[in-house]
Coordinates of C-alpha atoms in Angstrom, one line a residue:
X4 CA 0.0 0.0 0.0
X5 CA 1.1 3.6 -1.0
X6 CA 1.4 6.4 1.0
X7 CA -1.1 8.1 -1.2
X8 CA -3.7 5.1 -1.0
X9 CA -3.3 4.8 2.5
X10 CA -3.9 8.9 2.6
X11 CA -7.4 7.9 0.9
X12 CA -8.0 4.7 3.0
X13 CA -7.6 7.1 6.2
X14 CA -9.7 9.9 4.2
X15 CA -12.9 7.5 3.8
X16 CA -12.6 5.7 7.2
X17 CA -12.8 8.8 9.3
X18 CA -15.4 10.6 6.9
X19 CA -17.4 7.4 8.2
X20 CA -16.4 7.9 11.7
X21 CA -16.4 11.4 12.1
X22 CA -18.8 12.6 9.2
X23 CA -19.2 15.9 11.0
X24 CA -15.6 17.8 10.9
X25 CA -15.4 21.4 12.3
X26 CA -13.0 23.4 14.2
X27 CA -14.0 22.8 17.9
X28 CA -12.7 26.5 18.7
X29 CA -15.7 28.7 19.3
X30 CA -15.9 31.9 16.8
X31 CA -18.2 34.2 14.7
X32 CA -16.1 35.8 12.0
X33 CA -12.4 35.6 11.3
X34 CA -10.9 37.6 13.9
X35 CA -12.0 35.9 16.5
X36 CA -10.9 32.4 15.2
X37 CA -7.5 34.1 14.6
X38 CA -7.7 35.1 18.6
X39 CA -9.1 32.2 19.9
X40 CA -6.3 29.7 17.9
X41 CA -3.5 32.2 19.4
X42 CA -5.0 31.0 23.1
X43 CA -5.1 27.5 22.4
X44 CA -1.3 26.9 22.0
X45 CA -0.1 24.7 25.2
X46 CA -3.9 25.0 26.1
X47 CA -7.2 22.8 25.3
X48 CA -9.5 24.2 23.2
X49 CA -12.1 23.7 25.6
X50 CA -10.9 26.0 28.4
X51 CA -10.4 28.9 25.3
X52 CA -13.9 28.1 25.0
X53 CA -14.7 29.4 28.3
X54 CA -12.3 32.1 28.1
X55 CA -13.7 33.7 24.2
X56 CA -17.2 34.8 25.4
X57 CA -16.0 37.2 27.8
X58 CA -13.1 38.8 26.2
X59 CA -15.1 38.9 22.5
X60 CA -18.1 40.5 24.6
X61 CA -16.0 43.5 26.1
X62 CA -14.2 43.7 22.8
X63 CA -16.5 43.0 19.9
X64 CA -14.8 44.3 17.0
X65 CA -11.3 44.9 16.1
X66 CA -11.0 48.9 16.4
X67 CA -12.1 48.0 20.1
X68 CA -9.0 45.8 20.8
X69 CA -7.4 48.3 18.8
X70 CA -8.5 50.9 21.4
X71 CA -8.2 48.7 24.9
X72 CA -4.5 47.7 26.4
X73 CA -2.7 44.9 26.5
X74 CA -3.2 44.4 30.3
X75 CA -6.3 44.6 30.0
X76 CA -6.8 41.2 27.6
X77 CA -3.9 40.0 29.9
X78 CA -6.5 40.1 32.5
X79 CA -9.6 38.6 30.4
X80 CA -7.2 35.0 29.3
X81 CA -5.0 34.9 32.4
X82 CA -6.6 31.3 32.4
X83 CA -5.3 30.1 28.8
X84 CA -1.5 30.1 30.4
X85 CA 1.4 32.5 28.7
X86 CA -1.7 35.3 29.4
X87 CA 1.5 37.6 29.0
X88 CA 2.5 36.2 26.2
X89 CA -0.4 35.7 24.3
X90 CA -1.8 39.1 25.2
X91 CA 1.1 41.2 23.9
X92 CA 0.9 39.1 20.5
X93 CA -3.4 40.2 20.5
X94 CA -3.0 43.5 20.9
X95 CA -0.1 43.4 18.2
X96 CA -1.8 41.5 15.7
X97 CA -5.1 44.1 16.1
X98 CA -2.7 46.9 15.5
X99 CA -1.2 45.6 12.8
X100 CA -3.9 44.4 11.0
X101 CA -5.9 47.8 11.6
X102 CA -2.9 49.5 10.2
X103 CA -1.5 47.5 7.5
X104 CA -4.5 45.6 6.4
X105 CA -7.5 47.9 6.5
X106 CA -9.1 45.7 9.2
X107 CA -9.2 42.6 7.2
X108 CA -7.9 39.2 8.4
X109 CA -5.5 37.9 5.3
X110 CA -6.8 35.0 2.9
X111 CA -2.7 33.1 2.6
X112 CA -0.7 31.6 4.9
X113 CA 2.5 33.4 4.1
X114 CA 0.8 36.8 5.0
X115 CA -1.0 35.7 8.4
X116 CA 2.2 34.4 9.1
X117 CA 3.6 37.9 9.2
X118 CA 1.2 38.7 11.8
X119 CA 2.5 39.0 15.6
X120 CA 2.3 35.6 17.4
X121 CA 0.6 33.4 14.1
X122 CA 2.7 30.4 13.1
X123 CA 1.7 28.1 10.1
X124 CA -1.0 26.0 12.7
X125 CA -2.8 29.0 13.0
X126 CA -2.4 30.1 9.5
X127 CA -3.6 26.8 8.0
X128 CA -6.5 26.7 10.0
X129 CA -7.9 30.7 9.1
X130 CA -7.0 30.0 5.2
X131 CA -8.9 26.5 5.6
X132 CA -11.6 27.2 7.7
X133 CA -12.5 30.8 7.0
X134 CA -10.8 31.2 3.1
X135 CA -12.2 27.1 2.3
X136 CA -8.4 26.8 0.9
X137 CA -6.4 23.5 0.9
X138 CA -4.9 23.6 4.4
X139 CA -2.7 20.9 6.8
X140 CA -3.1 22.3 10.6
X141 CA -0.3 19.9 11.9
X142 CA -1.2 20.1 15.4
X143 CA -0.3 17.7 18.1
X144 CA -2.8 15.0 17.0
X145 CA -2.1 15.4 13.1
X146 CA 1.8 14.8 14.0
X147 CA 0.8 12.0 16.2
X148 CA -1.4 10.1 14.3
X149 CA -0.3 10.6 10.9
X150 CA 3.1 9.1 11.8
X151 CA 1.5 6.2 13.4
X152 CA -0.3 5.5 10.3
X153 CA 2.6 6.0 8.1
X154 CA 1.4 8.9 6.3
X155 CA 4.6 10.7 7.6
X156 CA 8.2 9.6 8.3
X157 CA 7.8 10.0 11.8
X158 CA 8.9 13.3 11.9
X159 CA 7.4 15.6 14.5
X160 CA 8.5 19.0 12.8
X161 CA 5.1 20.1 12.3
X162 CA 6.3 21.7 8.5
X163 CA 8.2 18.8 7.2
X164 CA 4.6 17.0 8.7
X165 CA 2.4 19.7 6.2
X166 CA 4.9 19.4 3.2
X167 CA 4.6 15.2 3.2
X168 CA 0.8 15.4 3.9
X169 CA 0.1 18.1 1.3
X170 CA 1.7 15.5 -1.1
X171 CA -0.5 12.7 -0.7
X172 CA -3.6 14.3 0.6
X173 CA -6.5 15.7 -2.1
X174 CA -6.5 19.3 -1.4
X175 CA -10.1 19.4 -0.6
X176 CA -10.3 16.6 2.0
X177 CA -7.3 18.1 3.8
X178 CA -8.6 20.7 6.1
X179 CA -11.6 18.3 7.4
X180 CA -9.1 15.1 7.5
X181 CA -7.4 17.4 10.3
X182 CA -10.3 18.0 12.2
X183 CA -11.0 14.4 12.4
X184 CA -7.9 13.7 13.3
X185 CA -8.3 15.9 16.5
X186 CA -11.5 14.1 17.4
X187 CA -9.9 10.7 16.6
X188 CA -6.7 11.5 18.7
X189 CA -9.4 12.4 21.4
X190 CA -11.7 9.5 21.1
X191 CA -9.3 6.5 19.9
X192 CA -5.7 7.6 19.4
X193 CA -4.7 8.8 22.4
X194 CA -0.8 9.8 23.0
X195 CA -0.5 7.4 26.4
X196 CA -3.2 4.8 25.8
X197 CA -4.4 4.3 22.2
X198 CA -7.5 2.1 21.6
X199 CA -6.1 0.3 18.3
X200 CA -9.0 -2.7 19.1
X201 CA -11.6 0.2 18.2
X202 CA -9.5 2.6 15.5
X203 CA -11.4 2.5 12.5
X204 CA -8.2 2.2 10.8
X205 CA -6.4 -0.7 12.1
X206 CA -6.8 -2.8 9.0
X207 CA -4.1 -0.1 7.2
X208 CA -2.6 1.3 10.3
X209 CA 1.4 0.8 9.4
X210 CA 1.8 0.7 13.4
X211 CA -0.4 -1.5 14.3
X212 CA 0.4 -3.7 11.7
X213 CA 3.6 -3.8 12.6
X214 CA 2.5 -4.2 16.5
X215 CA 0.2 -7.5 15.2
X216 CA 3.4 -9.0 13.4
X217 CA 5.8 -8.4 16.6
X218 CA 2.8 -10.3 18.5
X219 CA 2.9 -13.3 16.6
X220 CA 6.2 -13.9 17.5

């Protein structure tokens, strides 16, 4: 089996399992996905979710993050962890794309990518989710999982991950593949204890395979 028929094979069997693929980040219009991606690095998207409805409510729009401090965000997603951190790259990307981009949230990942505090994750997931462009969000569970399956050497540099996926995946099943590869990686493929007895692609699975073989032994 090919990489690229094992890419398809992984494409149908979670389209079967997961036939309902969407960002699990809570947002109304592109800025706030941008924001609410930048708070969930090194945290879960669930606690973001918790965090968003407060800070989008006392700033709805981007002139009003424009016009409010960093402290003050500081203060709204101390929860999220790096609150510093994160809050300094908010109010820098509102600034910047006020001033440089007349408001509007770029459509390519080599321009959001010039934005304060937005690496290719982030990137890949505005221009596939908000721009409906081909997109690989190599997050944790992508990395993970896609390397288990042998989609990927194994590497766990998350843009040597996108470059070998985007060369096997088709374009247009790429940005839902990795959202059902989060669900999957929360459901089945978990990083300690993964449930290969209930993965719904065992049968093609170039670890488990290989875990089946060493069992026979």
């Amino acid at each position: 089996m090919t990489k690229k028929q094992r890419a398809l094979a992984a494409v149908e069997a979670l389209k079967k399992e997961y036939p309902d693929a969407r960002c699990s980040l809570t947002y109304e219009e592109p800025l706030q996905l941008l924001i609410a991606t930048r708070l969930s690095a090194q945290c879960t998207d669930a606690r973001v979710n918790m965090v968003t409805p407060a800070l989008f409510h006392r700033f709805p729009t981007l002139d009003a993050f424009c016009e409010g401090s960093q402290e003050e965000i500081a203060d709204y997603i101390h929860s999220c962890g790096l609150y510093k951190t994160k809050a300094r790259d908010i109010f820098a990307m509102c600034q910047k794309l006020k001033s440089d981009f007349n408001g509007i949230v770029p459509d390519t990942i080599e321009v959001l990518t010039t934005l304060p505090g937005v690496g290719r994750k982030t990137a890949n997931l505005v221009v596939g989710d908000i721009y409906h462009k081909p997109a690989i969000v190599a997050d944790t569970h992508c990395i993970r999982i896609c390397g288990k399956l042998g989609l990927t050497d194994g590497t766990k540099d998350p843009r040597k991950v996108e470059n070998q996926l985007r060369a096997i995946l088709p374009p247009d099943e790429s940005n839902s593949f990795c959202h059902r590869l989060v669900l999957h990686g929360r459901a089945v493929c978990n990083a300690r204890k993964p449930l290969c007895e209930k993965c719904c692609m065992k049968e093609f699975c170039k670890t488990n395979l290989q875990n089946q073989k060493g069992d026979k032994r």
